Amino acid sequence: MNLIEKDLKYIWHPCSQMKDYEELKPIIIDHAKGVYLYDINNKRYIDIVSSWWCNLLGHCHPQINAAIKAQLDQLEHVIFANFSHEPAIRLCEALSQIIPNGLTKFNFSDNGSASVECALKMSFQYHYQVGNTKKTRFMCLSEGYHGETIGALSVGTMDLYAKIYKPMLMDAIRIEAPDCYRCPYGKCRDNCDVACFEHAERAFAKYGAETCAMIVEPLLQGSAGMRIYPPLYLTKLRAICDAYDVLLIADEIATGFGRTGKMFAFDHTGVSPDIMCVSKGLTGGYMPMAITITTDKIYDAFYADYNEGKAFMHSHTYSGNPLGCAAALAVQTILKEEQILEKANVRAAYLTTKLTETFGNHPYVGEIRHIGLIHALELVQNKTTKEDFASTERIGYQIYKKALKKGLLLRPLGNIIYFNPPLTITEDELDEAITIAYEALTEILN
Ligand SMILES: *Cc1c(COP(=O)(O)O)cnc(C)c1O
């Protein structure tokens, strides 16, 4: 049996209809460097989606590799209750220099969904312990995505992931999210006054008293198709959360560490969340690690004599894993010393120009939207009516397969084609990706 046959014999791949693999076999990657993946036949792929949005500075970055290797011979893992280690401490010290004001305490877990679960439990228990026992529910935006464990699914609203599990989920309050491409108020991105915030106002008026926290993907609803909305929406959300004593949770798992052009999406707003979840880019996409970061105010509500029973009894075996911390610390050093964000922003402008030149007049590209290096093309049947392609046509999937043949890992979200490359990608690499994307798109749509 070859590797592909053995893979199909044993492995149930994530987020896949395994029957699709009959036709599109798993691609066995042998090694990777920078933005390129190489399979066992030495075929090369540009990883334009950062391997599920986590690879921040390219694959096999020498400095991150060295940091993990050095840590490996020192300490691979240790229980994190009562015990600690230098990489975790130094990491928190480094992060505290770059996170939004007011966030001071770091609770470690090992994946994004887990950090969201932690944030939900923390907000619930916070209110319980300060005497707000009526605050038991959560609010979220429609089309939101916060991971796939039960709590995280409950505050996500994408039918694709959550619908079948409805009977198992908590009953969260959903606020209709901004929809800037198909704005129901007939506004465009340049003249927006977030009229759609009326949905939030109504929800808070009705349910604010029973709500402990509101969770959002700030500025970018990633899984919904890289939907981008204005900072003003978050500023207003901050104010209304304060008015109703509702905690604001920022899920910066996809947006953190420079993806939106600033270190965190909340940095575009001038306000801070009460809790922030980070993962994905945190370790450069190397090690499974996440952190739920919060304020002294919340932390203090748990701080009491043991017998008061106020501790946060929440743990994960791999909390604070030293290898993950070593990788994350190396990422922080590189971001700072090499002015990665400044350079990425220059390439982001280049990418905007190039994509606009290439796809601006394309009959099926309804919108080219972008924030930081993240760029998305929304494919529509009709640019005037913005009519979508039927999901059964699987246009995105056809383009995905075509692009793979040509050496580009472009994994569309439905009919939305997007680039979310490592921040270190070069102009030449972007050009190569655009050329292949254009060919794949044209061949499928014509
Ligand atoms: C990826 C993602 C998650 C879930 O993280 P996992 O590590 O896959 O559990 C949660 N929220 C957002 C915004 C994400 O992009």
Coordinates of C-alpha atoms in Angstrom, one line a residue, residues 18-403:
M18 CA -14.4 11.8 2.8
K19 CA -16.2 10.6 -0.3
D20 CA -14.7 13.6 -2.2
Y21 CA -11.3 12.0 -1.5
E22 CA -12.2 9.2 -4.0
E23 CA -11.6 11.8 -6.7
L24 CA -9.3 14.3 -5.1
K25 CA -6.8 12.2 -3.2
P26 CA -5.0 13.6 -0.1
I27 CA -1.9 15.4 -1.0
I28 CA 1.0 14.1 1.1
I29 CA 3.3 17.0 2.0
D30 CA 6.9 16.1 2.6
H31 CA 8.4 19.4 3.5
A32 CA 7.8 23.1 3.4
K33 CA 9.8 26.4 3.2
G34 CA 8.5 29.9 3.4
V35 CA 5.3 30.2 1.5
Y36 CA 5.8 26.9 -0.4
L37 CA 4.7 23.3 0.4
Y38 CA 6.4 20.4 -1.4
D39 CA 4.6 17.1 -1.8
I40 CA 6.2 13.6 -1.8
N41 CA 6.6 13.9 -5.6
N42 CA 8.3 17.3 -5.1
K43 CA 5.4 19.2 -6.6
R44 CA 5.3 22.7 -5.2
Y45 CA 2.2 24.6 -3.9
I46 CA 2.0 28.2 -2.8
D47 CA 0.3 28.2 0.6
I48 CA -1.8 31.3 0.1
V49 CA -4.2 30.5 3.0
S50 CA -1.4 30.1 5.6
S51 CA -2.4 26.6 6.3
W52 CA -5.7 27.4 7.8
W53 CA -4.7 31.0 8.6
C54 CA -2.1 30.1 11.2
N55 CA 1.2 30.2 9.5
L56 CA 2.3 33.8 10.2
L57 CA 5.9 34.1 9.1
G58 CA 6.4 31.3 6.5
H59 CA 7.0 27.5 7.0
C60 CA 10.1 26.3 8.7
H61 CA 11.3 29.7 9.7
P62 CA 14.9 29.3 10.9
Q63 CA 14.5 31.4 14.0
I64 CA 11.3 29.7 15.2
N65 CA 12.8 26.3 14.4
A66 CA 15.9 27.1 16.4
A67 CA 13.8 28.3 19.4
I68 CA 11.7 25.1 19.5
K69 CA 14.8 22.9 19.2
A70 CA 16.6 24.8 22.0
Q71 CA 13.5 24.5 24.2
L72 CA 13.1 20.8 23.4
D73 CA 16.3 19.8 25.1
Q74 CA 15.5 22.0 28.1
L75 CA 11.9 21.2 29.0
E76 CA 9.2 19.8 26.8
H77 CA 6.2 20.0 29.1
V78 CA 5.3 20.5 32.7
I79 CA 2.0 20.6 34.7
F80 CA 1.0 24.3 34.7
A81 CA -0.9 24.4 38.0
N82 CA 1.5 25.7 40.7
F83 CA 4.4 25.2 38.3
S84 CA 5.6 27.6 35.7
H85 CA 8.6 28.2 33.4
E86 CA 10.5 31.0 31.8
P87 CA 9.1 30.8 28.3
A88 CA 5.5 31.3 29.5
I89 CA 6.5 34.1 31.8
R90 CA 8.6 35.9 29.1
L91 CA 5.8 35.4 26.5
C92 CA 3.2 37.0 28.7
E93 CA 5.6 39.9 29.4
A94 CA 6.1 40.3 25.7
L95 CA 2.4 40.1 24.8
S96 CA 1.5 42.6 27.5
Q97 CA 3.5 45.2 25.5
I98 CA 1.4 44.8 22.4
I99 CA -2.2 43.9 23.5
P100 CA -5.0 46.4 23.8
N101 CA -5.0 48.5 27.0
G102 CA -6.4 47.0 30.1
L103 CA -5.8 43.4 29.3
T104 CA -3.4 42.0 31.9
K105 CA -4.0 38.3 32.8
F106 CA -3.3 35.3 30.6
N107 CA -5.1 32.0 30.8
F108 CA -3.5 29.3 28.5
S109 CA -5.2 26.6 26.5
D110 CA -4.3 24.6 23.4
N111 CA -6.7 25.6 20.5
G112 CA -8.9 28.4 19.5
S113 CA -12.2 26.7 20.4
A114 CA -10.9 26.0 23.9
S115 CA -10.0 29.6 24.4
V116 CA -13.5 30.6 23.4
E117 CA -15.0 28.1 25.8
C118 CA -12.7 29.5 28.5
A119 CA -13.9 33.1 27.7
L120 CA -17.6 32.0 27.9
K121 CA -17.2 30.3 31.2
M122 CA -15.1 33.1 32.6
S123 CA -17.7 35.7 31.8
F124 CA -20.5 33.6 33.2
Q125 CA -18.7 33.0 36.4
Y126 CA -17.6 36.6 36.7
H127 CA -21.2 37.8 36.7
Y128 CA -22.2 35.1 39.1
Q129 CA -19.5 36.0 41.5
V130 CA -20.3 39.7 41.5
G131 CA -23.9 39.0 42.1
N132 CA -25.4 39.3 38.6
T133 CA -27.0 35.8 38.8
K134 CA -29.6 36.7 36.1
K135 CA -26.9 37.1 33.5
T136 CA -26.7 33.7 32.0
R137 CA -26.9 34.1 28.2
F138 CA -24.6 35.1 25.4
M139 CA -25.0 37.4 22.4
C140 CA -23.2 36.9 19.1
L141 CA -23.4 38.1 15.5
S142 CA -25.2 36.2 12.8
E143 CA -22.7 34.5 10.4
G144 CA -20.2 34.4 13.3
Y145 CA -17.7 31.6 13.8
H146 CA -15.9 30.8 17.0
G147 CA -14.9 27.2 16.7
E148 CA -16.5 23.8 16.8
T149 CA -16.8 22.6 20.3
I150 CA -20.3 22.8 21.8
G151 CA -20.0 26.2 23.6
A152 CA -18.2 27.8 20.6
L153 CA -20.7 26.4 18.2
S154 CA -23.5 27.8 20.3
V155 CA -22.3 31.3 19.7
G156 CA -21.5 30.7 16.1
T157 CA -24.3 30.9 13.6
M158 CA -23.0 29.3 10.5
D159 CA -25.5 26.6 9.5
L160 CA -22.8 24.7 7.7
Y161 CA -21.1 23.8 11.0
A162 CA -23.9 24.2 13.6
K163 CA -27.3 23.3 12.2
I164 CA -27.4 19.6 12.8
Y165 CA -26.3 20.1 16.4
K166 CA -29.0 22.6 17.3
P167 CA -30.6 20.4 20.0
M168 CA -27.3 20.2 21.8
L169 CA -26.5 23.9 21.8
M170 CA -27.1 26.8 24.2
D171 CA -29.7 29.3 23.2
A172 CA -27.6 32.3 22.3
I173 CA -29.0 35.7 21.2
R174 CA -28.1 36.4 17.6
I175 CA -27.8 39.9 16.3
E176 CA -27.9 40.4 12.5
A177 CA -24.4 41.1 11.5
P178 CA -23.3 44.0 9.2
D179 CA -23.4 42.9 5.6
C180 CA -21.4 45.6 3.8
Y181 CA -21.4 44.1 0.3
R182 CA -25.1 43.7 0.2
C183 CA -25.9 46.5 2.6
P184 CA -29.7 46.5 3.3
Y185 CA -29.5 50.3 3.9
G186 CA -28.1 51.0 0.5
K187 CA -24.9 52.4 1.9
C188 CA -21.4 51.7 0.7
R189 CA -18.2 51.3 2.6
D190 CA -17.3 55.0 2.2
N191 CA -20.6 56.5 3.5
C192 CA -21.4 54.0 6.2
D193 CA -22.9 55.2 9.5
V194 CA -23.5 51.6 10.7
A195 CA -27.3 51.9 10.5
C196 CA -27.3 48.2 11.0
F197 CA -26.3 48.7 14.6
E198 CA -30.1 49.1 15.2
H199 CA -30.2 45.3 15.4
A200 CA -27.8 45.4 18.3
E201 CA -29.7 48.2 20.0
R202 CA -32.9 46.2 19.9
A203 CA -31.3 43.0 21.1
F204 CA -29.6 44.8 24.1
A205 CA -32.9 46.6 25.0
K206 CA -34.7 43.2 25.1
Y207 CA -32.0 40.8 26.4
G208 CA -29.2 43.0 27.9
A209 CA -30.2 42.3 31.4
E210 CA -29.9 38.5 31.0
T211 CA -26.7 38.6 29.0
C212 CA -23.3 38.0 30.5
A213 CA -21.2 38.6 27.4
M214 CA -21.2 39.4 23.7
I215 CA -18.7 37.7 21.5
V216 CA -17.5 39.0 18.1
E217 CA -14.9 38.4 15.5
P218 CA -13.7 42.0 15.3
L219 CA -13.8 43.7 11.9
L220 CA -13.5 40.4 9.9
Q221 CA -16.0 37.5 9.9
G222 CA -13.6 35.1 8.5
S223 CA -15.4 31.8 8.0
A224 CA -18.5 33.6 6.8
G225 CA -16.5 34.5 3.8
M226 CA -14.0 37.2 4.9
R227 CA -16.9 39.7 5.5
I228 CA -15.4 43.0 6.6
Y229 CA -17.2 45.6 8.6
P230 CA -16.2 49.1 10.0
P231 CA -14.5 49.8 13.3
L232 CA -17.3 52.2 14.2
Y233 CA -19.5 49.1 14.8
L234 CA -17.1 47.9 17.5
T235 CA -16.9 51.3 19.1
K236 CA -20.6 51.3 19.4
L237 CA -20.7 47.8 20.7
R238 CA -18.2 48.7 23.4
A239 CA -20.5 51.5 24.5
I240 CA -23.6 49.5 24.6
C241 CA -21.9 46.6 26.4
D242 CA -20.9 49.1 29.1
A243 CA -24.4 50.5 29.3
Y244 CA -25.9 47.0 29.9
D245 CA -23.0 45.6 32.0
V246 CA -22.3 43.0 29.3
L247 CA -18.7 41.8 28.9
L248 CA -17.2 42.1 25.4
I249 CA -15.3 39.1 24.1
A250 CA -13.0 39.7 21.1
D251 CA -12.3 36.5 19.2
E252 CA -9.0 37.6 17.7
I253 CA -8.0 34.1 16.8
A254 CA -8.0 34.8 13.0
T255 CA -7.4 38.6 13.2
G256 CA -4.6 38.7 15.8
F257 CA -0.9 39.3 15.1
G258 CA -1.0 41.7 12.2
R259 CA -3.5 40.0 9.9
T260 CA -5.7 43.1 9.6
G261 CA -2.7 45.5 9.2
K262 CA -2.5 46.3 12.9
M263 CA -1.3 44.0 15.6
F264 CA -5.0 43.3 16.6
A265 CA -8.2 44.2 14.9
F266 CA -9.3 46.1 18.1
D267 CA -6.3 48.4 17.5
H268 CA -8.4 49.9 14.7
T269 CA -10.9 51.1 17.2
G270 CA -9.3 52.8 20.2
V271 CA -11.3 50.7 22.6
S272 CA -10.5 47.4 24.3
P273 CA -12.5 44.3 24.9
D274 CA -12.9 42.7 28.3
I275 CA -11.6 39.4 27.1
M276 CA -9.5 38.6 24.1
C277 CA -8.9 35.1 22.6
V278 CA -5.8 34.5 20.6
S279 CA -4.5 31.4 18.9
K280 CA -3.6 30.6 15.2
G281 CA -0.7 33.1 14.5
L282 CA 0.3 33.1 18.1
T283 CA 3.0 30.4 17.6
G284 CA 3.5 31.3 14.0
G285 CA 1.3 28.3 13.2
Y286 CA 3.7 25.9 14.7
M287 CA 2.2 24.6 17.9
P288 CA -1.3 24.2 19.2
M289 CA -1.7 27.0 21.7
A290 CA -4.3 29.6 22.6
I291 CA -4.6 32.2 25.3
T292 CA -7.7 33.9 26.8
I293 CA -6.5 37.3 28.0
T294 CA -8.5 39.4 30.4
T295 CA -8.6 42.4 32.8
D296 CA -7.8 42.9 36.4
K297 CA -11.5 43.6 37.0
I298 CA -12.5 40.1 35.9
Y299 CA -9.5 38.4 37.5
D300 CA -10.2 40.1 40.9
A301 CA -13.7 38.6 41.0
F302 CA -12.2 35.1 41.2
Y303 CA -9.5 36.1 43.7
A304 CA -10.6 35.0 47.2
D305 CA -9.9 32.6 50.0
Y306 CA -10.0 29.1 48.7
N307 CA -13.1 28.1 50.8
E308 CA -15.2 30.9 49.2
G309 CA -15.1 28.6 46.1
K310 CA -14.5 31.4 43.6
A311 CA -11.5 29.9 41.8
F312 CA -11.7 29.3 38.0
M313 CA -11.6 25.5 38.0
H314 CA -10.8 25.3 34.3
S315 CA -7.8 23.5 32.9
H316 CA -6.2 21.8 29.9
T317 CA -3.4 19.3 30.1
Y318 CA -1.3 21.2 27.7
S319 CA -1.9 24.7 29.2
G320 CA 1.2 26.8 28.8
N321 CA 3.2 24.1 26.9
P322 CA 6.8 25.3 26.9
L323 CA 7.4 24.3 23.2
G324 CA 4.5 26.5 22.2
C325 CA 5.6 29.3 24.4
A326 CA 9.1 29.1 22.9
A327 CA 7.7 29.3 19.3
A328 CA 5.4 32.2 20.3
L329 CA 8.2 34.1 21.9
A330 CA 10.3 33.7 18.8
V331 CA 7.4 35.0 16.7
Q332 CA 7.2 38.1 19.0
T333 CA 10.9 38.8 18.5
I334 CA 10.7 38.5 14.8
L335 CA 7.6 40.7 14.5
K336 CA 9.4 43.4 16.4
E337 CA 12.9 43.2 15.1
E338 CA 12.1 42.8 11.5
Q339 CA 9.2 45.4 11.4
I340 CA 7.0 42.7 9.8
L341 CA 3.8 44.6 10.0
E342 CA 5.1 47.7 8.3
K343 CA 6.5 45.7 5.5
A344 CA 3.3 43.5 5.2
N345 CA 1.3 46.7 4.9
V346 CA 3.3 47.8 1.9
R347 CA 2.7 44.4 0.3
A348 CA -0.9 44.6 1.1
A349 CA -1.3 47.8 -0.9
Y350 CA 0.6 46.1 -3.7
L351 CA -1.8 43.1 -3.6
T352 CA -4.8 45.4 -3.6
T353 CA -3.6 47.1 -6.8
K354 CA -2.7 43.9 -8.5
L355 CA -6.0 42.2 -7.7
T356 CA -7.9 45.2 -8.8
E357 CA -6.0 45.3 -12.1
T358 CA -6.5 41.5 -12.7
F359 CA -10.1 41.0 -11.4
G360 CA -11.6 44.5 -11.2
N361 CA -13.5 44.1 -14.5
H362 CA -14.1 40.4 -14.3
P363 CA -17.8 39.7 -15.0
Y364 CA -18.1 37.3 -12.1
V365 CA -16.1 39.1 -9.4
G366 CA -18.7 41.1 -7.5
E367 CA -16.4 42.6 -4.9
I368 CA -12.7 42.7 -4.0
R369 CA -12.5 43.4 -0.3
H370 CA -9.5 43.6 1.9
I371 CA -8.1 44.3 5.3
G372 CA -4.4 44.0 5.9
L373 CA -3.0 41.3 3.7
I374 CA -6.3 39.5 3.7
H375 CA -8.0 39.9 0.3
A376 CA -11.2 38.3 -0.8
L377 CA -13.0 38.1 -4.1
E378 CA -16.8 37.4 -3.9
L379 CA -17.9 35.5 -7.0
V380 CA -21.5 36.2 -8.2
Q381 CA -23.6 35.2 -11.1
N382 CA -24.6 38.8 -11.7
K383 CA -22.6 41.8 -10.6
T384 CA -25.6 44.2 -10.8
T385 CA -28.1 42.1 -8.7
K386 CA -25.2 40.5 -6.7
E387 CA -26.9 37.2 -7.2
D388 CA -25.0 34.3 -5.7
F389 CA -24.0 31.1 -7.4
A390 CA -26.0 28.1 -6.1
S391 CA -24.0 26.3 -3.5
T392 CA -24.7 23.0 -5.2
E393 CA -22.6 24.2 -8.1
R394 CA -19.6 24.1 -5.8
I395 CA -17.9 26.8 -7.9
G396 CA -15.3 27.5 -5.1
Y397 CA -14.5 23.8 -4.9
Q398 CA -14.0 23.5 -8.7
I399 CA -11.6 26.5 -8.5
Y400 CA -9.8 24.9 -5.6
K401 CA -9.2 21.7 -7.5
K402 CA -8.1 23.6 -10.6
A403 CA -5.7 25.8 -8.6

